Amino acid sequence: MKISPNQLVIIKPDDWHLHVRDKEIMKAVLPESYRWASRAIIMPNLVPPITTGEDARLYANRIKACIDKDINFEPLLTLYLTEETEAEDVVSAYRKKIIKAVKLYPAGATTNSSNGVKNIDSVYSVLGAMSEQGIPLLIHGEVTDPQIDIFDREAVFIEKILVPLRNDFPDLKIVMEHITTEQAVSYVLNEEKNLAATITPHHLVVNRNVMLSGGIKPHYYCLPVLKRESHRLALIRAATNGDNRFFLGTDSAPHIDKTKIDVCGCAGVFNAPFAVEILAQLFDNLGVLNRLEAFLSLHGAEFYGMPYNKERLTLKKTDIPLQMPENLETKEGKITIFDPLMEVYWQIVK
Ligand code: NCD
Ligand code: ZN
């Protein structure tokens, strides 16, 4: 990494949690990621979800068909775990390098999760096989019990589901996806092995006041829902302390505006277009630009046992704040781009 006051050269980042959807939306959003990322873990929550090795192979082909040959971007596919998932299919897809990981959605926890897991015991044989084969389990860590307050669902998930699960499968590699609370940060810090967490740009930059105060702002509504400021500060400490168990997963989750601005609006923030610029500014404001490359480009590769990217990304700091467009036009409608509500001076040069 090379840092000078107005220029930054880092190993090209990866995005360890990304929704690219399908068809026209996929075509429109993919360039926003491959502009700055070399690899991305692709979420499987399509309708219908990507549940088999064959689904994943076909989806990977559809993604690759949208990317020019001269662009270096590797989609890393995941399978959507259901109570019907077969261990042999998972293992075979992993051995054939069709998938990189398996995603656990508790049924009903988030967008398109109705086919997810209701009873964790029913997937124990699959988890056993994954543990043996070293296949990572990526977890949406929220309970879905309507009795549990939405702001507490991550902390309760850790206590009720994750702790027992890790006791039963100590060798299973787990990523807690898009963590949002100080409880999740402490849990990761206190565990010895096989556990890491992704953190999103939006959970690092804004808190729940932004979504709920002075009018309700659907474009800041995502799951897990934004939390209070003390949690945001805990996430910042995790992302900037150099600990390699924390890395970037944007959770960029595009939804057409009309499905977000509705009586029952969808959860998801579309942040891929300026994720790197925003994080560079955040780390700069905190005086920790020297920690940026590790969070964006090193820690995830280390957890997944993959080499660092060979390419570099150059950013420069300008005098005028970046003018971010409000939305991305697609053939299905407009998608609003995440507004970090702060001035961003860093820009990607190449
Ligand atoms: C994601 C989506 O829209 O697919 N939404 C979100 O708010 N993050 C699903 C998810 O990752 O929970
Ligand atoms: Zn997601």
Short mmCIF file of C-alpha atoms and ligand atoms in Angstrom, two decimals:
data_model
loop_
_atom_site.label_atom_id
_atom_site.label_comp_id
_atom_site.label_asym_id
_atom_site.label_seq_id
_atom_site.Cartn_x
_atom_site.Cartn_y
_atom_site.Cartn_z
CA MET A 1 0.00 0.00 0.00
CA LYS A 2 1.25 3.48 -0.87
CA ILE A 3 -0.18 6.45 0.97
CA SER A 4 0.62 10.06 0.23
CA PRO A 5 -1.55 12.99 1.36
CA ASN A 6 -3.53 13.04 -1.88
CA GLN A 7 -3.04 9.60 -3.32
CA LEU A 8 -3.62 6.04 -2.26
CA VAL A 9 -2.61 2.85 -4.05
CA ILE A 10 -4.06 -0.34 -2.61
CA ILE A 11 -4.34 -3.97 -3.62
CA LYS A 12 -7.63 -4.22 -5.50
CA PRO A 13 -10.46 -4.96 -3.06
CA ASP A 14 -12.99 -7.78 -2.95
CA ASP A 15 -16.61 -7.65 -1.87
CA TRP A 16 -17.39 -10.55 0.45
CA HIS A 17 -21.19 -10.04 0.40
CA LEU A 18 -22.95 -8.79 -2.72
CA HIS A 19 -26.40 -9.04 -4.29
CA VAL A 20 -26.31 -8.69 -8.07
CA ARG A 21 -29.83 -10.07 -8.74
CA ASP A 22 -30.52 -11.28 -12.30
CA LYS A 23 -31.45 -10.16 -15.86
CA GLU A 24 -31.74 -6.41 -16.51
CA ILE A 25 -30.92 -5.36 -12.95
CA MET A 26 -27.86 -7.56 -12.94
CA LYS A 27 -26.64 -6.03 -16.19
CA ALA A 28 -27.05 -2.56 -14.74
CA VAL A 29 -25.49 -3.14 -11.31
CA LEU A 30 -22.54 -5.44 -12.09
CA PRO A 31 -20.29 -2.69 -13.52
CA GLU A 32 -20.70 -0.77 -10.25
CA SER A 33 -18.90 -3.64 -8.51
CA TYR A 34 -16.30 -4.77 -11.05
CA ARG A 35 -15.12 -1.17 -11.37
CA TRP A 36 -13.37 -1.62 -8.01
CA ALA A 37 -13.62 -5.26 -6.91
CA SER A 38 -11.79 -8.28 -8.33
CA ARG A 39 -13.95 -10.87 -6.64
CA ALA A 40 -17.30 -10.94 -4.92
CA ILE A 41 -19.25 -13.44 -2.88
CA ILE A 42 -22.58 -13.52 -4.68
CA MET A 43 -25.68 -13.93 -2.56
CA PRO A 44 -28.14 -16.65 -3.64
CA ASN A 45 -31.47 -15.09 -2.56
CA LEU A 46 -33.02 -14.85 -6.01
CA VAL A 47 -36.63 -15.77 -6.67
CA PRO A 48 -36.50 -18.76 -6.79
CA PRO A 49 -33.28 -19.08 -4.76
CA ILE A 50 -30.03 -20.71 -5.89
CA THR A 51 -30.31 -23.96 -3.95
CA THR A 52 -28.40 -26.55 -5.97
CA GLY A 53 -24.96 -26.84 -7.53
CA GLU A 54 -26.62 -26.80 -10.94
CA ASP A 55 -28.51 -23.56 -10.14
CA ALA A 56 -25.21 -22.01 -9.07
CA ARG A 57 -23.39 -23.13 -12.21
CA LEU A 58 -26.08 -21.61 -14.42
CA TYR A 59 -26.21 -18.39 -12.39
CA ALA A 60 -22.42 -18.03 -12.60
CA ASN A 61 -22.70 -18.38 -16.39
CA ARG A 62 -25.38 -15.69 -16.53
CA ILE A 63 -23.19 -13.36 -14.47
CA LYS A 64 -20.11 -14.03 -16.60
CA ALA A 65 -22.11 -13.42 -19.79
CA CYS A 66 -22.64 -9.81 -18.62
CA ILE A 67 -18.91 -9.15 -18.15
CA ASP A 68 -16.52 -8.33 -21.00
CA LYS A 69 -13.62 -10.75 -21.42
CA ASP A 70 -11.03 -8.06 -20.68
CA ILE A 71 -12.54 -7.34 -17.25
CA ASN A 72 -11.09 -9.25 -14.39
CA PHE A 73 -13.94 -10.06 -12.01
CA GLU A 74 -14.58 -13.39 -10.41
CA PRO A 75 -18.06 -14.11 -9.02
CA LEU A 76 -17.83 -16.51 -6.08
CA LEU A 77 -21.13 -18.32 -5.88
CA THR A 78 -22.99 -19.44 -2.77
CA LEU A 79 -25.82 -21.87 -2.19
CA TYR A 80 -28.96 -20.96 -0.32
CA LEU A 81 -29.34 -23.50 2.46
CA THR A 82 -32.79 -25.05 2.81
CA GLU A 83 -34.12 -27.92 4.88
CA GLU A 84 -34.04 -29.97 1.66
CA THR A 85 -30.39 -29.24 0.78
CA GLU A 86 -28.39 -32.40 0.17
CA ALA A 87 -24.93 -32.66 1.64
CA GLU A 88 -23.58 -34.52 -1.43
CA ASP A 89 -24.72 -31.74 -3.76
CA VAL A 90 -23.03 -29.09 -1.62
CA VAL A 91 -19.79 -31.05 -1.38
CA SER A 92 -19.77 -31.85 -5.07
CA ALA A 93 -20.41 -28.20 -6.09
CA TYR A 94 -17.62 -27.09 -3.76
CA ARG A 95 -15.15 -29.68 -5.07
CA LYS A 96 -15.97 -28.66 -8.64
CA LYS A 97 -15.28 -25.04 -7.62
CA ILE A 98 -18.81 -23.99 -8.57
CA ILE A 99 -19.48 -22.58 -5.09
CA LYS A 100 -17.32 -20.97 -2.43
CA ALA A 101 -19.72 -21.09 0.52
CA VAL A 102 -23.24 -21.78 1.73
CA LYS A 103 -25.61 -19.10 3.03
CA LEU A 104 -27.91 -19.64 5.99
CA TYR A 105 -31.02 -17.47 6.09
CA PRO A 106 -33.31 -18.09 9.02
CA ALA A 107 -36.73 -18.38 7.31
CA GLY A 108 -38.33 -14.95 7.14
CA ALA A 109 -35.29 -12.98 8.36
CA THR A 110 -34.89 -10.83 5.27
CA THR A 111 -35.64 -10.23 1.57
CA ASN A 112 -36.49 -13.51 -0.22
CA SER A 113 -35.76 -15.71 2.78
CA SER A 114 -39.03 -17.60 3.01
CA ASN A 115 -37.31 -20.79 1.79
CA GLY A 116 -34.68 -20.48 4.50
CA VAL A 117 -34.12 -22.65 7.54
CA LYS A 118 -36.86 -22.91 10.18
CA ASN A 119 -35.20 -25.45 12.41
CA ILE A 120 -31.40 -25.48 12.51
CA ASP A 121 -31.33 -29.14 13.60
CA SER A 122 -32.78 -30.11 10.23
CA VAL A 123 -29.59 -28.98 8.43
CA TYR A 124 -27.12 -30.62 10.83
CA SER A 125 -26.08 -33.33 8.38
CA VAL A 126 -25.23 -30.71 5.75
CA LEU A 127 -23.32 -28.64 8.33
CA GLY A 128 -21.40 -31.74 9.38
CA ALA A 129 -20.31 -32.37 5.80
CA MET A 130 -19.36 -28.70 5.35
CA SER A 131 -17.31 -28.78 8.51
CA GLU A 132 -15.40 -31.84 7.27
CA GLN A 133 -14.78 -30.32 3.86
CA GLY A 134 -13.86 -26.84 5.12
CA ILE A 135 -16.82 -25.20 3.34
CA PRO A 136 -17.65 -21.85 4.96
CA LEU A 137 -21.14 -21.16 6.30
CA LEU A 138 -22.24 -17.54 5.83
CA ILE A 139 -24.91 -16.56 8.31
CA HIS A 140 -27.64 -13.94 8.30
CA GLY A 141 -27.54 -13.73 12.07
CA GLU A 142 -30.97 -12.60 13.19
CA VAL A 143 -33.71 -14.52 14.94
CA THR A 144 -37.15 -14.21 13.38
CA ASP A 145 -39.24 -14.65 16.52
CA PRO A 146 -41.85 -11.87 16.41
CA GLN A 147 -41.58 -11.64 20.22
CA ILE A 148 -38.01 -10.40 19.90
CA ASP A 149 -37.56 -6.69 19.27
CA ILE A 150 -36.12 -6.06 15.81
CA PHE A 151 -33.17 -4.13 17.28
CA ASP A 152 -32.24 -7.12 19.47
CA ARG A 153 -32.51 -9.87 16.88
CA GLU A 154 -28.79 -10.12 16.13
CA ALA A 155 -27.73 -10.25 19.78
CA VAL A 156 -30.38 -12.89 20.55
CA PHE A 157 -29.30 -14.93 17.50
CA ILE A 158 -25.74 -15.08 18.82
CA GLU A 159 -26.84 -16.30 22.21
CA LYS A 160 -29.63 -18.68 21.15
CA ILE A 161 -28.39 -20.08 17.84
CA LEU A 162 -24.76 -19.28 17.12
CA VAL A 163 -23.19 -20.24 20.45
CA PRO A 164 -24.84 -23.70 20.48
CA LEU A 165 -24.10 -24.16 16.77
CA ARG A 166 -20.41 -23.42 17.28
CA ASN A 167 -20.31 -25.78 20.23
CA ASP A 168 -21.71 -28.53 18.03
CA PHE A 169 -19.47 -27.68 15.04
CA PRO A 170 -16.26 -26.12 16.38
CA ASP A 171 -14.44 -26.82 13.09
CA LEU A 172 -17.06 -25.24 10.83
CA LYS A 173 -15.80 -21.99 9.28
CA ILE A 174 -18.42 -19.32 9.82
CA VAL A 175 -18.83 -15.75 8.63
CA MET A 176 -21.37 -13.63 10.46
CA GLU A 177 -22.61 -11.50 7.60
CA HIS A 178 -23.22 -7.75 7.90
CA ILE A 179 -22.78 -7.47 11.65
CA THR A 180 -24.43 -4.45 13.21
CA THR A 181 -23.95 -4.59 16.97
CA GLU A 182 -21.28 -4.32 19.64
CA GLN A 183 -22.41 -7.77 20.83
CA ALA A 184 -21.44 -9.26 17.46
CA VAL A 185 -18.08 -7.48 17.51
CA SER A 186 -17.31 -8.75 21.03
CA TYR A 187 -18.41 -12.25 20.17
CA VAL A 188 -16.05 -12.43 17.19
CA LEU A 189 -13.20 -10.92 19.21
CA ASN A 190 -13.64 -13.44 22.03
CA GLU A 191 -13.69 -16.54 19.85
CA GLU A 192 -10.48 -18.27 18.97
CA LYS A 193 -10.97 -19.69 15.52
CA ASN A 194 -13.17 -20.34 12.51
CA LEU A 195 -15.17 -17.15 12.94
CA ALA A 196 -15.10 -13.87 11.02
CA ALA A 197 -17.55 -11.11 10.14
CA THR A 198 -18.33 -8.83 7.24
CA ILE A 199 -19.24 -5.20 7.81
CA THR A 200 -21.12 -2.95 5.37
CA PRO A 201 -20.27 0.64 4.44
CA HIS A 202 -23.71 1.86 5.50
CA HIS A 203 -23.53 0.37 8.98
CA LEU A 204 -20.14 2.06 9.37
CA VAL A 205 -21.33 5.46 8.18
CA VAL A 206 -24.89 6.03 9.41
CA ASN A 207 -27.06 5.11 12.37
CA ARG A 208 -30.80 4.60 12.86
CA ASN A 209 -31.49 8.30 13.44
CA VAL A 210 -30.74 8.86 9.79
CA MET A 211 -33.52 6.45 8.84
CA LEU A 212 -36.13 7.45 11.40
CA SER A 213 -35.65 11.03 12.51
CA GLY A 214 -37.12 13.98 10.62
CA GLY A 215 -39.21 11.67 8.40
CA ILE A 216 -38.95 8.01 7.49
CA LYS A 217 -36.25 7.34 4.85
CA PRO A 218 -36.84 4.05 3.03
CA HIS A 219 -33.48 4.18 1.27
CA TYR A 220 -31.77 3.67 4.63
CA TYR A 221 -33.92 0.68 5.50
CA CYS A 222 -31.99 -2.57 5.33
CA LEU A 223 -31.64 -5.77 7.32
CA PRO A 224 -30.20 -6.11 9.80
CA VAL A 225 -31.73 -2.71 10.51
CA LEU A 226 -29.45 0.25 11.31
CA LYS A 227 -28.67 0.47 15.00
CA ARG A 228 -27.85 3.20 17.52
CA GLU A 229 -24.63 5.23 17.42
CA SER A 230 -22.77 3.20 20.07
CA HIS A 231 -23.07 0.13 17.84
CA ARG A 232 -21.80 2.04 14.82
CA LEU A 233 -18.76 3.09 16.85
CA ALA A 234 -18.10 -0.54 17.83
CA LEU A 235 -18.21 -1.53 14.14
CA ILE A 236 -15.76 1.25 13.30
CA ARG A 237 -13.36 0.00 15.95
CA ALA A 238 -13.64 -3.53 14.52
CA ALA A 239 -13.10 -2.42 10.92
CA THR A 240 -10.13 -0.21 11.74
CA ASN A 241 -8.25 -2.15 14.42
CA GLY A 242 -6.32 -4.31 11.95
CA ASP A 243 -7.89 -7.56 13.23
CA ASN A 244 -8.14 -9.85 10.23
CA ARG A 245 -11.46 -11.36 11.29
CA PHE A 246 -13.29 -8.26 10.04
CA PHE A 247 -13.60 -7.44 6.34
CA LEU A 248 -15.75 -5.64 3.80
CA GLY A 249 -19.01 -7.11 2.60
CA THR A 250 -21.00 -4.28 1.09
CA ASP A 251 -24.35 -6.09 1.21
CA SER A 252 -25.16 -3.86 -1.75
CA ALA A 253 -28.80 -4.89 -2.26
CA PRO A 254 -30.43 -3.10 -5.19
CA HIS A 255 -34.20 -2.73 -5.29
CA ILE A 256 -36.15 -0.69 -7.83
CA ASP A 257 -37.35 2.50 -6.12
CA LYS A 258 -41.02 1.70 -6.41
CA THR A 259 -40.55 -1.47 -4.37
CA LYS A 260 -38.74 0.45 -1.63
CA ILE A 261 -41.11 3.38 -1.47
CA ASP A 262 -44.25 1.46 -0.68
CA VAL A 263 -46.56 0.70 2.22
CA CYS A 264 -44.38 -2.36 2.79
CA GLY A 265 -41.03 -1.35 1.33
CA CYS A 266 -38.17 -3.79 0.66
CA ALA A 267 -35.06 -3.91 2.81
CA GLY A 268 -31.75 -3.20 1.11
CA VAL A 269 -29.28 -0.40 0.44
CA PHE A 270 -27.61 -0.06 -2.97
CA ASN A 271 -24.10 1.07 -2.08
CA ALA A 272 -21.83 -0.62 -4.64
CA PRO A 273 -21.27 2.51 -6.77
CA PHE A 274 -19.25 4.50 -4.17
CA ALA A 275 -18.46 1.98 -1.45
CA VAL A 276 -14.69 2.37 -1.76
CA GLU A 277 -14.69 6.17 -2.02
CA ILE A 278 -16.96 6.44 1.04
CA LEU A 279 -14.82 4.08 3.11
CA ALA A 280 -11.62 5.85 2.08
CA GLN A 281 -13.15 9.11 3.30
CA LEU A 282 -14.36 7.53 6.54
CA PHE A 283 -10.94 6.02 7.31
CA ASP A 284 -9.27 9.32 6.36
CA ASN A 285 -11.58 11.29 8.67
CA LEU A 286 -10.62 8.90 11.47
CA GLY A 287 -6.91 9.17 10.70
CA VAL A 288 -6.60 5.46 9.89
CA LEU A 289 -6.15 5.37 6.10
CA ASN A 290 -3.26 2.99 6.73
CA ARG A 291 -5.85 0.39 7.79
CA LEU A 292 -8.02 0.70 4.68
CA GLU A 293 -6.25 -1.82 2.47
CA ALA A 294 -6.39 -4.54 5.12
CA PHE A 295 -10.14 -4.14 5.56
CA LEU A 296 -10.93 -3.91 1.84
CA SER A 297 -8.37 -6.18 0.24
CA LEU A 298 -6.50 -8.47 2.64
CA HIS A 299 -8.57 -9.85 5.51
CA GLY A 300 -11.29 -11.48 3.43
CA ALA A 301 -8.79 -13.26 1.19
CA GLU A 302 -6.98 -14.49 4.31
CA PHE A 303 -10.16 -15.94 5.79
CA TYR A 304 -11.18 -17.63 2.55
CA GLY A 305 -7.62 -18.89 1.97
CA MET A 306 -7.32 -17.12 -1.38
CA PRO A 307 -4.37 -15.13 -2.74
CA TYR A 308 -4.43 -11.33 -2.62
CA ASN A 309 -5.42 -9.73 -5.91
CA LYS A 310 -2.54 -8.83 -8.20
CA GLU A 311 -4.16 -5.68 -9.53
CA ARG A 312 -4.02 -2.34 -7.75
CA LEU A 313 -6.61 0.38 -7.24
CA THR A 314 -5.52 4.03 -7.20
CA LEU A 315 -7.50 6.72 -5.45
CA LYS A 316 -6.82 10.43 -5.37
CA LYS A 317 -8.06 13.11 -3.03
CA THR A 318 -9.53 16.09 -4.81
CA ASP A 319 -10.45 19.59 -3.64
CA ILE A 320 -14.05 19.33 -4.71
CA PRO A 321 -16.39 16.76 -3.17
CA LEU A 322 -17.48 13.90 -5.36
CA GLN A 323 -20.83 14.47 -7.05
CA MET A 324 -22.61 11.18 -6.62
CA PRO A 325 -25.59 10.60 -8.89
CA GLU A 326 -28.80 9.97 -6.99
CA ASN A 327 -29.73 6.86 -8.87
CA LEU A 328 -28.88 4.27 -11.44
CA GLU A 329 -31.24 3.85 -14.38
CA THR A 330 -32.13 0.29 -15.31
CA LYS A 331 -34.60 -1.16 -17.80
CA GLU A 332 -36.80 -2.07 -14.86
CA GLY A 333 -36.73 1.37 -13.22
CA LYS A 334 -34.46 3.58 -11.12
CA ILE A 335 -32.42 2.34 -8.19
CA THR A 336 -31.44 4.94 -5.61
CA ILE A 337 -27.74 4.99 -4.74
CA PHE A 338 -26.70 5.12 -1.07
CA ASP A 339 -26.08 8.69 0.07
CA PRO A 340 -23.55 8.64 2.93
CA LEU A 341 -24.59 12.16 4.01
CA MET A 342 -20.98 13.25 4.17
CA GLU A 343 -18.62 14.91 1.75
CA VAL A 344 -16.35 12.48 -0.06
CA TYR A 345 -13.11 13.78 -1.57
CA TRP A 346 -11.53 10.47 -2.51
CA GLN A 347 -12.10 9.25 -6.04
CA ILE A 348 -11.02 6.14 -7.90
CA VAL A 349 -8.59 7.01 -10.65
CA LYS A 350 -7.91 3.54 -11.98
C1 NCD B 1 -30.91 -8.03 1.23
C2 NCD B 1 -31.63 -8.14 -0.11
O1 NCD B 1 -32.32 -7.19 -0.49
O2 NCD B 1 -31.47 -9.15 -0.78
N1 NCD B 1 -31.48 -6.94 1.97
C3 NCD B 1 -30.90 -6.26 2.98
O3 NCD B 1 -31.55 -5.40 3.57
N2 NCD B 1 -29.66 -6.47 3.33
C4 NCD B 1 -30.97 -9.32 1.95
C5 NCD B 1 -30.00 -9.42 3.11
O4 NCD B 1 -28.79 -9.47 2.90
O5 NCD B 1 -30.45 -9.45 4.26
ZN ZN B 2 -27.22 -9.35 1.91
#
